[in-house]
Amino acid sequence: MKPFLFFMLILTLPHANDLLERVDRNLQPVSSESYKKLVNIEPDGSKKEFLLYQVKKGKDKMVSLFLEPESEKGRATLRLGDNMWLYIPNVGKPIRIASMQSVVGGVFNNSDIMRLDFSAEYKVIEQKENSTQYILNLKAKNDTVAYDKLIMTVDKKTLTPKKVACYSSTQMLIKTLHYKDIKKFAPGIVRPAIVETVSPFYKGYKSIMVYGKITPKHFANEVFTLENISKVGTLRR
Amino acid sequence: MIYPLLALVLLGHMALYADDYSFDMGSIEVKSFEYSGYLRSEYKYQNLNQDSPLYALLNRNDNVQDTSLNEALFRFTQYKNDFKLIGALSARYENIDGSDEDIFTIYQLYAHHTLSINHSIDLGKKTLKWGTGYFFNPAAFLDRPKDPIQPENAYEGYSMANYIYNKSFVGDLKNLKLDFVYMPTSSKINNDFYALNSHNLATKLYLLYFDTDLSLIYLYSDSQKDKLGFTFSRNLETYFEIHGEYAKELDGYHAYLLGFKYVTQRDIAVLSEYYYHSEGLTKEDIRSTIKPLPFCAKSYFVHKFSKNEPFGIVYASMYFKNLLNTEDYSHLDTLGFIYTFKNNLEIDFSYNVNSGKNTSEFGKKMVSDFAWLKATWYF
């Protein structure tokens, strides 16, 4: 019986990877611009908000620009595959950074903010399902990814994530992302508008990511270069 | 009585919830004039080194020197179709030992014109900031020298014309960028680069090749020796980056920098750089100079260790920096703490010690140690 089950698993995995790509497409078009708000809530209820403008193209290109708060305004990050740079207006030039470093502090790290498609960084190694949801076990394609393993619960109806648990290579739970509030952003883009994040490493802290606008838009590859990291704001107009 | 109270609490909770989970579309409105900047106030409490030759030369008989600095930095961008006017203006008020000075500087003021996605041109005063080094940039031929004590500070550029060609590719070569810069000098323009009339042309070829930043720089001057530069930067792992620069003046000096950045499992960032300049001062040169220019020795080794969120304090950072002169082994050590408040106020407090023999670069400084408080409010 066991060899048969293993055979069935192998047969279904290509479909599972297709499913992951469909989840990606539902979350964000291949090429798009978006605005999102990050809120770090501390145990005493105090909070700090960040406003981000992001442009994404394909599976491996993304630039982000902080619009708020004033202490972070003008900071921009560029991700080109595994390469990541940070531009700080005072420093005046891009500096290579590590994906695990935190740009904003709190529960979010760079990879959470500059997340590429799940299917670009992970492959499905196991798929389960019940009447309302799929449960995908995702493994990082290489060790440059911030989380080695993800357990993703996908809503069958909308084909969007409901929950993503992020684990380290030592099977330690690093954080859990809860996707909420399904909303239509543009034709064909119906996705959760809110992602809540909690981490056992930040007890009592909560981080919220609120999507305000997602617009499919074509961008030239040159947008995702060091020359333009200081000019991301120009793309907004 | 209890129900209205409960309803009030519930409403309050819902308002709080709505605030966190709602998105204000007005906040993303696009403006044709954008600005940012900061107001900064700095205060240094400095203990004096009575063995310093400068202390004797100035006939001082006190133990302490107070200095303060207030600075306003205003950055702006005015957008108009494919044109942009970009500026960075600084106004400083400095007070050392009771005597004060006002300085107003245009750090940058230039027009940018996007001709197409691949071609653009900048005209005016601009800071190029070439090079991959964090504390030193030997290959930044057309930049003013950086202050290794405050490498993240904005500084003044030069007046120039800069044409940029930028092109992306698919494959091992992902990006190519060509810079052509024309920078004249005279007694009125760029005169601290060269005091007389001169014409300087620089070109920089940048490649992102096999995930490595590579730059090749050539500076031609009709009045000074030509210079050749090379820079690189690469992530060997996501937590380990290496970078370097090489600069050569034809028939003249050569200088280089090698550095790395490493992020440990405990999120401690280690940044180290070694810098060498063939015409820098030796130990003997420094010994015979009363007040050597800052960072003018042949070689330095700089280490910076920084930890975000030390002791679980979010929005805080702690750092230790060691600037070592490897000619006379004198050094400046800094232990600092930075906290950014939610109202855009940032506090940077550090304690700094100059150490070394009293004939060495840091050992002969008039200040032996100092506490430094910087308060910056961003707008």
Coordinates of C-alpha atoms in Angstrom, one line a residue:
Chain A
M1 CA 0.0 0.0 0.0
K2 CA 2.8 2.4 0.9
P3 CA 4.5 2.3 -2.5
F4 CA 1.1 3.1 -4.1
L5 CA 0.6 6.1 -1.8
F6 CA 4.1 7.3 -2.6
F7 CA 3.4 6.9 -6.3
M8 CA 0.2 8.9 -6.0
L9 CA 2.0 11.7 -4.1
I10 CA 4.6 11.9 -6.9
L11 CA 1.8 12.1 -9.5
T12 CA -0.1 14.9 -7.6
L13 CA 3.0 17.1 -6.8
P14 CA 3.3 18.7 -10.2
H15 CA -0.4 19.8 -9.8
A16 CA 0.5 21.0 -6.3
N17 CA 3.2 23.2 -7.7
D18 CA 0.7 24.5 -10.3
L19 CA -1.7 25.2 -7.4
L20 CA 1.1 27.2 -5.7
E21 CA 1.6 29.3 -8.8
R22 CA -2.2 29.9 -9.0
V23 CA -2.1 31.1 -5.4
D24 CA 0.8 33.5 -6.3
R25 CA -1.2 34.9 -9.2
N26 CA -4.2 35.4 -7.1
L27 CA -2.1 37.3 -4.5
Q28 CA -0.3 39.5 -7.0
P29 CA -0.2 39.9 -10.8
V30 CA 3.1 39.1 -12.5
S31 CA 3.9 42.8 -12.9
S32 CA 2.2 45.3 -10.6
E33 CA 2.5 48.2 -8.2
S34 CA 1.1 48.2 -4.7
Y35 CA 0.7 50.2 -1.6
K36 CA 0.7 48.7 1.8
K37 CA 0.7 49.7 5.4
L38 CA 2.7 47.9 8.1
V39 CA 1.6 48.3 11.7
N40 CA 3.9 47.1 14.5
I41 CA 1.8 46.7 17.7
E42 CA 3.7 46.4 20.9
P43 CA 2.5 44.6 24.1
D44 CA 1.6 47.9 25.7
G45 CA -0.7 48.7 22.8
S46 CA 1.6 51.4 21.3
K47 CA 2.2 51.1 17.6
K48 CA 4.4 52.3 14.8
E49 CA 3.1 52.5 11.2
F50 CA 5.0 52.3 8.0
L51 CA 3.7 53.0 4.5
L52 CA 5.3 51.3 1.6
Y53 CA 5.1 51.6 -2.2
Q54 CA 6.2 48.5 -4.1
V55 CA 6.8 47.5 -7.7
K56 CA 7.2 43.9 -8.7
K57 CA 7.9 42.2 -11.9
G58 CA 8.2 38.5 -12.7
K59 CA 9.4 36.0 -10.1
D60 CA 12.6 37.8 -9.0
K61 CA 12.3 41.6 -9.2
M62 CA 11.0 44.0 -6.6
V63 CA 11.6 47.5 -5.4
S64 CA 10.1 49.1 -2.3
L65 CA 10.0 52.7 -1.1
F66 CA 9.1 53.9 2.4
L67 CA 6.7 56.8 2.2
E68 CA 6.2 57.0 6.0
P69 CA 7.2 57.5 8.8
E70 CA 9.4 60.5 8.3
S71 CA 12.4 58.7 9.9
E72 CA 12.3 56.1 7.2
K73 CA 11.0 58.2 4.3
G74 CA 13.0 57.7 1.1
R75 CA 14.5 54.4 2.1
A76 CA 14.3 52.0 -0.8
T77 CA 15.2 48.4 -1.2
L78 CA 15.8 46.5 -4.4
R79 CA 15.6 42.8 -4.7
L80 CA 16.9 41.1 -7.9
G81 CA 16.8 37.3 -7.3
D82 CA 19.0 36.6 -4.3
N83 CA 20.6 40.1 -4.5
M84 CA 19.3 42.7 -2.1
W85 CA 20.3 46.4 -1.7
L86 CA 19.2 49.1 0.7
Y87 CA 19.3 52.8 -0.2
I88 CA 19.2 55.3 2.6
P89 CA 18.9 59.0 1.5
N90 CA 21.6 60.2 3.9
V91 CA 24.1 57.5 2.8
G92 CA 23.2 58.3 -0.8
K93 CA 24.2 55.1 -2.4
P94 CA 22.8 51.5 -2.4
I95 CA 24.4 49.0 0.0
R96 CA 24.1 45.2 -0.3
I97 CA 22.2 43.7 2.6
A98 CA 21.2 40.3 3.9
S99 CA 17.6 39.1 3.6
M100 CA 17.3 38.2 7.3
Q101 CA 18.3 41.7 8.4
S102 CA 15.4 43.8 9.6
V103 CA 14.7 47.1 7.8
V104 CA 11.9 48.3 10.0
G105 CA 12.3 46.4 13.3
G106 CA 9.7 44.3 15.0
V107 CA 8.3 41.1 13.7
F108 CA 8.8 41.8 9.9
N109 CA 12.2 41.1 8.3
N110 CA 13.3 42.1 4.8
S111 CA 12.0 38.9 3.2
D112 CA 8.5 39.5 4.6
I113 CA 8.4 43.0 3.1
M114 CA 10.0 42.1 -0.2
R115 CA 8.4 38.7 -0.6
L116 CA 8.7 37.3 -4.1
D117 CA 6.3 34.7 -5.4
F118 CA 6.1 31.7 -3.1
S119 CA 6.6 29.4 -6.1
A120 CA 9.9 31.3 -6.9
E121 CA 11.4 30.4 -3.5
Y122 CA 9.6 27.2 -2.5
K123 CA 8.5 23.8 -4.0
V124 CA 5.6 21.8 -2.7
I125 CA 6.8 18.5 -1.1
E126 CA 3.4 17.4 0.2
Q127 CA -0.2 18.3 -0.4
K128 CA -3.3 17.4 1.7
E129 CA -6.8 18.6 1.4
N130 CA -10.2 18.5 3.0
S131 CA -13.6 19.8 1.9
T132 CA -12.7 23.5 2.3
Q133 CA -8.9 23.8 2.1
Y134 CA -5.6 22.6 0.8
I135 CA -2.6 22.1 3.1
L136 CA 0.7 22.6 1.3
N137 CA 4.0 21.6 2.8
L138 CA 6.6 23.9 1.2
K139 CA 10.4 23.5 1.2
A140 CA 12.8 26.2 0.3
K141 CA 14.5 25.7 -3.0
N142 CA 17.9 26.9 -1.6
D143 CA 19.3 28.1 1.7
T144 CA 19.2 31.8 0.7
V145 CA 15.5 31.9 1.7
A146 CA 14.6 33.3 5.1
Y147 CA 12.4 30.3 6.2
D148 CA 13.3 26.7 5.4
K149 CA 9.8 25.3 5.5
L150 CA 6.3 26.7 5.2
I151 CA 3.0 25.1 6.0
M152 CA 0.4 26.9 3.9
T153 CA -3.3 26.5 4.4
V154 CA -5.1 27.5 1.2
D155 CA -8.8 28.3 0.9
K156 CA -10.3 26.2 -1.9
K157 CA -12.9 28.7 -2.9
T158 CA -10.6 31.7 -3.4
L159 CA -7.3 29.9 -3.9
T160 CA -5.6 32.3 -1.5
P161 CA -3.7 31.5 1.7
K162 CA -5.5 31.5 5.0
K163 CA -2.5 30.8 7.1
V164 CA 1.2 30.3 6.6
A165 CA 3.4 28.9 9.3
C166 CA 7.1 29.6 8.8
Y167 CA 9.8 27.2 10.2
S168 CA 13.5 27.3 10.4
S169 CA 15.7 24.4 9.2
T170 CA 15.7 23.1 12.8
Q171 CA 11.9 22.9 12.6
M172 CA 11.5 25.8 15.0
L173 CA 8.3 27.9 14.4
I174 CA 9.6 31.5 13.6
K175 CA 6.3 33.2 12.8
T176 CA 2.7 32.6 11.6
L177 CA 1.0 34.7 9.0
H178 CA -2.9 34.9 9.1
Y179 CA -4.5 36.2 5.8
K180 CA -7.9 38.0 6.3
D181 CA -10.5 40.1 4.7
I182 CA -10.9 39.0 1.1
K183 CA -11.2 42.1 -1.2
K184 CA -11.3 42.9 -4.9
F185 CA -8.3 45.1 -5.8
A186 CA -8.6 45.0 -9.6
P187 CA -10.2 42.7 -12.2
G188 CA -8.8 39.2 -11.4
I189 CA -7.2 40.3 -8.2
V190 CA -9.3 39.1 -5.3
R191 CA -7.2 38.4 -2.3
P192 CA -6.9 39.0 1.5
A193 CA -6.3 42.6 2.2
I194 CA -4.8 42.0 5.6
V195 CA -1.9 39.8 6.8
E196 CA -1.5 39.5 10.5
T197 CA 1.8 38.2 11.8
V198 CA 2.7 36.8 15.2
S199 CA 6.0 35.3 16.3
P200 CA 6.9 33.3 19.4
F201 CA 10.2 35.3 19.4
Y202 CA 8.2 38.6 19.9
K203 CA 5.7 37.6 22.6
G204 CA 2.8 40.1 22.9
Y205 CA 3.8 41.8 19.6
K206 CA 1.7 41.8 16.5
S207 CA 2.4 43.0 13.1
I208 CA -0.3 43.9 10.5
M209 CA 0.1 44.4 6.8
V210 CA -2.8 46.2 5.2
Y211 CA -2.9 46.3 1.4
G212 CA -4.4 49.5 0.1
K213 CA -4.0 49.3 -3.6
I214 CA -2.7 46.7 -6.1
T215 CA -2.6 47.7 -9.7
P216 CA -1.4 45.4 -12.6
K217 CA 1.2 47.5 -14.5
H218 CA 4.0 46.8 -16.8
F219 CA 7.5 48.0 -15.8
A220 CA 10.8 47.9 -17.8
N221 CA 13.5 45.7 -16.4
E222 CA 15.7 48.9 -16.0
V223 CA 13.4 49.9 -13.1
F224 CA 15.0 47.1 -11.1
T225 CA 18.6 48.4 -11.2
L226 CA 20.9 50.3 -8.8
E227 CA 20.6 53.4 -11.0
N228 CA 16.9 53.6 -10.3
I229 CA 16.8 52.6 -6.6
S230 CA 17.0 56.3 -5.6
K231 CA 14.3 57.2 -8.1
V232 CA 11.5 54.7 -7.2
G233 CA 9.3 57.6 -6.3
T234 CA 9.2 58.6 -9.9
L235 CA 7.3 55.4 -10.8
R236 CA 4.3 56.6 -8.7
R237 CA 3.5 59.4 -11.1
Chain B
M1 CA -25.8 51.5 33.3
I2 CA -23.5 48.6 32.5
Y3 CA -24.7 48.2 28.9
P4 CA -24.0 51.8 27.7
L5 CA -20.5 51.4 29.2
L6 CA -20.0 48.1 27.5
A7 CA -21.2 49.6 24.2
L8 CA -18.8 52.5 24.7
V9 CA -15.8 50.1 25.3
L10 CA -16.8 48.0 22.3
L11 CA -17.1 51.1 20.1
G12 CA -13.7 52.3 21.3
H13 CA -12.2 48.9 20.5
M14 CA -13.8 48.8 17.1
A15 CA -12.5 52.3 16.3
L16 CA -9.0 51.2 17.3
Y17 CA -9.4 48.1 15.2
A18 CA -10.6 50.1 12.2
D19 CA -7.7 52.4 12.6
D20 CA -5.1 49.7 12.4
Y21 CA -6.8 47.7 9.7
S22 CA -8.0 50.5 7.5
F23 CA -6.0 52.1 4.7
D24 CA -6.1 55.9 4.2
M25 CA -6.0 56.4 0.4
G26 CA -5.2 60.1 1.0
S27 CA -1.8 59.0 2.3
I28 CA -0.7 57.8 -1.1
E29 CA -1.6 60.9 -3.0
V30 CA 1.1 61.9 -5.5
K31 CA 2.6 65.4 -5.2
S32 CA 4.7 67.3 -7.7
F33 CA 6.9 68.7 -4.9
E34 CA 8.3 66.3 -2.3
Y35 CA 10.6 67.2 0.6
S36 CA 12.2 65.5 3.5
G37 CA 15.1 66.2 5.9
Y38 CA 16.0 66.6 9.5
L39 CA 16.8 69.0 12.3
R40 CA 19.7 67.8 14.3
S41 CA 21.3 69.0 17.5
E42 CA 24.6 67.6 18.7
Y43 CA 26.5 68.1 21.9
K44 CA 30.0 66.8 22.8
Y45 CA 31.4 66.8 26.3
Q46 CA 35.2 66.3 25.7
N47 CA 37.9 65.6 28.3
L48 CA 41.2 67.1 27.2
N49 CA 44.5 65.3 26.8
Q50 CA 47.0 67.5 28.6
D51 CA 49.9 65.5 27.1
S52 CA 48.8 66.5 23.6
P53 CA 51.2 68.7 21.7
L54 CA 48.3 70.7 20.5
Y55 CA 47.1 71.3 24.1
A56 CA 50.6 72.9 24.8
L57 CA 50.6 74.8 21.6
L58 CA 47.2 76.4 22.3
N59 CA 48.3 77.3 25.8
R60 CA 45.2 75.7 27.3
N61 CA 44.9 75.3 31.0
D62 CA 41.5 73.6 31.3
N63 CA 40.3 70.0 31.3
V64 CA 37.1 70.1 29.3
Q65 CA 36.0 71.4 25.9
D66 CA 32.3 71.7 25.0
T67 CA 31.1 71.7 21.4
S68 CA 27.7 71.9 20.0
L69 CA 26.3 71.7 16.5
N70 CA 22.8 72.4 15.2
E71 CA 22.0 71.5 11.6
A72 CA 19.0 71.6 9.4
L73 CA 19.1 69.5 6.2
F74 CA 16.4 70.0 3.6
R75 CA 16.0 67.7 0.6
F76 CA 13.5 68.2 -2.1
T77 CA 12.5 67.0 -5.5
Q78 CA 10.3 69.0 -7.9
Y79 CA 8.8 66.9 -10.6
K80 CA 7.8 68.2 -14.0
N81 CA 7.1 65.7 -16.8
D82 CA 10.5 64.0 -17.6
F83 CA 12.4 66.7 -15.6
K84 CA 13.3 66.7 -12.0
L85 CA 15.0 69.4 -9.9
I86 CA 16.8 67.7 -7.0
G87 CA 18.2 69.6 -4.0
A88 CA 19.8 69.1 -0.6
L89 CA 20.6 72.2 1.4
S90 CA 22.3 72.3 4.8
A91 CA 22.4 75.1 7.3
R92 CA 24.8 74.6 10.3
Y93 CA 25.5 76.5 13.4
E94 CA 28.6 75.4 15.3
N95 CA 29.9 76.4 18.6
I96 CA 33.4 75.4 19.9
D97 CA 34.7 76.7 23.1
G98 CA 32.2 79.6 23.0
S99 CA 33.1 80.8 19.5
D100 CA 30.4 80.2 16.9
E101 CA 30.2 79.8 13.1
D102 CA 27.3 79.7 10.7
I103 CA 27.7 77.6 7.5
F104 CA 25.2 77.3 4.7
T105 CA 26.0 74.7 2.1
I106 CA 24.3 73.5 -1.1
Y107 CA 25.1 69.8 -0.9
Q108 CA 23.3 69.1 -4.2
L109 CA 21.2 71.1 -6.7
Y110 CA 20.8 69.5 -10.1
A111 CA 18.4 69.0 -12.9
H112 CA 17.7 65.5 -14.0
H113 CA 16.2 64.7 -17.4
T114 CA 15.0 61.2 -18.3
L115 CA 15.5 61.0 -22.1
S116 CA 14.3 57.4 -22.2
I117 CA 14.3 54.3 -20.0
N118 CA 17.9 53.8 -20.9
H119 CA 19.3 57.4 -21.2
S120 CA 19.3 60.2 -18.7
I121 CA 21.3 63.3 -17.9
D122 CA 22.1 65.3 -14.7
L123 CA 23.3 68.8 -14.7
G124 CA 24.3 70.8 -11.6
K125 CA 25.8 70.1 -8.2
K126 CA 25.7 66.4 -7.4
T127 CA 27.2 63.9 -5.0
L128 CA 28.2 60.8 -7.0
K129 CA 29.3 58.6 -4.1
W130 CA 31.1 56.1 -6.2
G131 CA 32.7 53.0 -4.6
T132 CA 31.6 50.1 -2.5
G133 CA 33.5 50.9 0.7
Y134 CA 31.5 52.0 3.8
F135 CA 34.2 54.0 5.7
F136 CA 36.6 54.9 2.8
N137 CA 36.2 55.2 -0.9
P138 CA 39.6 55.4 -2.7
A139 CA 37.9 55.0 -6.1
A140 CA 35.5 57.9 -5.6
F141 CA 37.6 60.3 -7.6
L142 CA 34.9 62.9 -8.0
D143 CA 33.6 63.0 -4.5
R144 CA 34.8 64.9 -1.5
P145 CA 36.5 62.6 1.1
K146 CA 34.1 60.8 3.4
D147 CA 34.4 61.2 7.2
P148 CA 35.0 57.7 8.5
I149 CA 33.7 58.7 11.9
Q150 CA 30.3 59.6 10.4
P151 CA 30.2 57.8 7.0
E152 CA 26.4 57.9 6.9
N153 CA 26.3 61.7 6.9
A154 CA 25.3 63.6 3.7
Y155 CA 28.0 65.7 2.2
E156 CA 28.7 68.3 -0.5
G157 CA 29.0 67.3 -4.2
Y158 CA 30.7 69.0 -7.2
S159 CA 29.2 70.8 -10.1
M160 CA 29.2 68.6 -13.2
A161 CA 27.3 67.2 -16.2
N162 CA 26.6 63.5 -15.9
Y163 CA 25.2 61.4 -18.8
I164 CA 23.9 57.9 -17.8
Y165 CA 23.2 54.9 -20.0
N166 CA 21.5 52.1 -18.1
K167 CA 20.4 48.7 -19.6
S168 CA 19.1 45.5 -18.2
F169 CA 19.7 42.0 -19.7
V170 CA 18.6 38.5 -19.1
G171 CA 21.4 36.1 -18.3
D172 CA 24.6 36.2 -16.3
L173 CA 25.0 39.9 -17.1
K174 CA 21.9 41.4 -15.6
N175 CA 22.7 45.1 -15.8
L176 CA 25.1 47.5 -17.5
K177 CA 25.4 51.1 -16.6
L178 CA 27.7 53.7 -18.2
D179 CA 28.4 57.1 -16.6
F180 CA 30.1 59.9 -18.4
V181 CA 31.0 62.9 -16.3
Y182 CA 32.4 66.3 -17.3
M183 CA 33.6 68.3 -14.3
P184 CA 35.4 71.6 -14.9
T185 CA 37.3 73.5 -12.3
S186 CA 38.3 77.2 -12.0
S187 CA 38.9 79.7 -9.2
K188 CA 35.1 79.9 -8.8
I189 CA 33.8 76.4 -9.5
N190 CA 34.9 73.1 -7.8
N191 CA 38.0 75.0 -6.6
D192 CA 38.7 72.6 -3.8
F193 CA 39.1 69.8 -6.4
Y194 CA 41.6 71.9 -8.4
A195 CA 42.2 75.6 -7.8
L196 CA 42.9 76.5 -11.4
N197 CA 41.2 76.1 -14.7
S198 CA 40.9 72.4 -15.6
H199 CA 38.8 70.0 -17.5
N200 CA 38.1 66.6 -16.0
L201 CA 36.3 63.7 -17.8
A202 CA 35.4 60.5 -16.0
T203 CA 33.7 57.4 -17.2
K204 CA 32.4 54.5 -15.1
L205 CA 31.3 51.2 -16.4
Y206 CA 29.1 49.3 -13.9
L207 CA 28.1 45.6 -14.4
L208 CA 26.0 43.3 -12.4
Y209 CA 27.6 40.1 -13.6
F210 CA 27.2 36.7 -12.0
D211 CA 25.4 38.5 -9.1
T212 CA 28.5 40.7 -8.5
D213 CA 28.6 44.5 -8.6
L214 CA 31.7 45.4 -10.7
S215 CA 32.8 48.9 -11.7
L216 CA 35.7 50.2 -13.8
I217 CA 36.5 53.9 -13.5
Y218 CA 38.8 56.1 -15.5
L219 CA 39.4 59.8 -14.8
Y220 CA 41.1 62.0 -17.4
S221 CA 42.3 65.4 -16.4
D222 CA 44.1 68.0 -18.5
S223 CA 45.9 69.3 -15.4
Q224 CA 46.3 66.4 -13.0
K225 CA 47.4 62.8 -13.4
D226 CA 44.8 60.4 -14.8
K227 CA 43.3 57.9 -12.4
L228 CA 42.1 54.3 -12.8
G229 CA 39.7 52.6 -10.4
F230 CA 38.0 49.3 -9.9
T231 CA 35.3 48.3 -7.4
F232 CA 33.4 45.1 -6.5
S233 CA 30.8 43.9 -4.1
R234 CA 29.2 40.4 -3.8
N235 CA 27.1 38.4 -1.4
L236 CA 28.9 35.1 -0.9
E237 CA 25.9 34.1 1.3
T238 CA 22.8 36.0 2.2
Y239 CA 24.5 36.9 5.5
F240 CA 28.0 37.5 4.1
E241 CA 29.0 40.2 1.7
I242 CA 32.5 41.1 0.5
H243 CA 33.5 44.4 -1.2
G244 CA 36.6 46.2 -2.3
E245 CA 38.1 49.1 -4.3
Y246 CA 41.4 49.7 -6.0
A247 CA 42.6 53.1 -7.2
K248 CA 45.7 54.0 -9.1
E249 CA 47.0 57.4 -10.1
L250 CA 49.0 57.0 -13.3
D251 CA 52.7 57.5 -12.3
G252 CA 51.5 58.2 -8.8
Y253 CA 49.9 56.7 -5.7
H254 CA 47.8 53.6 -5.4
A255 CA 45.2 52.9 -2.8
Y256 CA 42.9 50.0 -2.0
L257 CA 40.2 48.8 0.3
L258 CA 39.0 45.4 1.2
G259 CA 35.9 44.8 3.4
F260 CA 33.2 42.4 4.4
K261 CA 29.8 42.5 6.2
Y262 CA 28.7 39.4 8.1
V263 CA 25.4 39.0 9.9
T264 CA 25.5 36.4 12.7
Q265 CA 22.7 34.1 13.7
R266 CA 22.0 36.5 16.6
D267 CA 21.6 39.3 14.1
I268 CA 24.9 41.0 15.0
A269 CA 26.2 42.8 11.9
V270 CA 30.0 42.9 11.6
L271 CA 31.4 45.3 9.2
S272 CA 35.2 45.3 8.7
E273 CA 37.4 47.2 6.3
Y274 CA 41.1 47.5 5.6
Y275 CA 42.3 50.7 3.8
Y276 CA 45.7 51.4 2.4
H277 CA 47.1 54.5 0.7
S278 CA 50.7 54.3 -0.7
E279 CA 51.3 58.0 0.0
G280 CA 49.7 58.1 3.4
L281 CA 51.7 59.1 6.5
T282 CA 54.0 56.6 8.2
K283 CA 54.4 56.2 11.9
E284 CA 57.4 58.6 11.8
D285 CA 55.6 61.1 9.7
I286 CA 52.7 61.2 12.2
R287 CA 55.2 61.5 15.1
S288 CA 56.8 64.6 13.6
T289 CA 53.4 66.4 12.9
I290 CA 51.7 68.3 15.6
K291 CA 48.2 68.0 14.1
P292 CA 48.0 65.4 11.3
L293 CA 45.0 65.7 9.1
P294 CA 42.3 63.2 10.1
F295 CA 42.7 59.7 8.5
C296 CA 45.9 60.6 6.6
A297 CA 48.0 57.6 7.5
K298 CA 49.0 54.8 5.1
S299 CA 46.7 52.2 6.5
Y300 CA 43.6 51.7 8.7
F301 CA 41.6 48.8 9.9
V302 CA 38.0 49.6 10.9
H303 CA 35.5 47.3 12.6
K304 CA 31.9 48.0 13.4
F305 CA 29.7 45.6 15.4
S306 CA 26.0 46.5 15.5
K307 CA 23.1 44.8 17.0
N308 CA 19.5 45.7 16.2
E309 CA 16.9 45.4 19.0
P310 CA 19.5 44.8 21.8
F311 CA 17.9 43.3 25.0
G312 CA 14.6 43.0 23.0
I313 CA 14.3 46.8 22.7
V314 CA 12.5 47.3 19.3
Y315 CA 13.6 50.3 17.2
A316 CA 16.9 50.4 19.1
S317 CA 20.4 49.6 18.0
M318 CA 23.7 49.2 19.8
Y319 CA 27.1 49.5 18.2
F320 CA 30.8 49.3 18.9
K321 CA 33.3 50.8 16.4
N322 CA 37.0 50.6 16.4
L323 CA 39.0 52.8 14.0
L324 CA 42.6 51.5 14.1
N325 CA 45.6 53.3 12.6
T326 CA 47.7 50.3 11.6
E327 CA 50.9 52.4 11.2
D328 CA 51.2 53.5 14.9
Y329 CA 48.4 51.3 16.3
S330 CA 46.5 54.2 17.9
H331 CA 42.8 53.9 17.8
L332 CA 39.4 55.5 18.3
D333 CA 36.8 53.3 20.0
T334 CA 33.1 54.1 20.2
L335 CA 30.3 52.5 22.1
G336 CA 26.9 53.8 21.1
F337 CA 23.2 53.3 21.4
I338 CA 20.5 54.5 19.0
Y339 CA 16.8 54.7 19.6
T340 CA 14.2 55.9 17.2
F341 CA 11.0 57.1 18.9
K342 CA 7.6 56.8 17.2
N343 CA 7.5 60.6 16.7
N344 CA 10.4 60.5 14.3
L345 CA 12.9 61.6 16.9
E346 CA 16.2 59.6 16.9
I347 CA 18.7 59.7 19.7
D348 CA 22.3 58.6 19.2
F349 CA 24.4 58.6 22.4
S350 CA 28.0 57.4 22.3
Y351 CA 31.1 57.3 24.4
N352 CA 34.4 57.7 22.4
V353 CA 38.0 57.2 23.5
N354 CA 41.2 58.1 21.7
S355 CA 44.0 55.7 22.6
G356 CA 47.7 55.4 21.7
K357 CA 51.1 56.8 22.5
N358 CA 51.2 60.6 22.7
T359 CA 53.2 60.6 19.4
S360 CA 50.5 58.6 17.5
E361 CA 47.5 59.9 15.5
F362 CA 44.8 59.3 18.0
G363 CA 47.1 59.4 21.1
K364 CA 48.1 63.0 20.3
K365 CA 44.6 64.3 19.8
M366 CA 43.8 67.2 22.1
V367 CA 40.6 65.3 23.2
S368 CA 41.2 62.1 25.2
D369 CA 37.6 60.9 25.4
F370 CA 34.2 62.4 24.8
A371 CA 30.5 61.8 25.3
W372 CA 28.5 62.6 22.2
L373 CA 24.7 63.1 22.1
K374 CA 22.9 63.5 18.8
A375 CA 19.2 64.2 18.6
T376 CA 17.7 64.1 15.1
W377 CA 14.1 64.9 14.2
Y378 CA 13.1 63.8 10.8
F379 CA 10.4 65.5 8.7

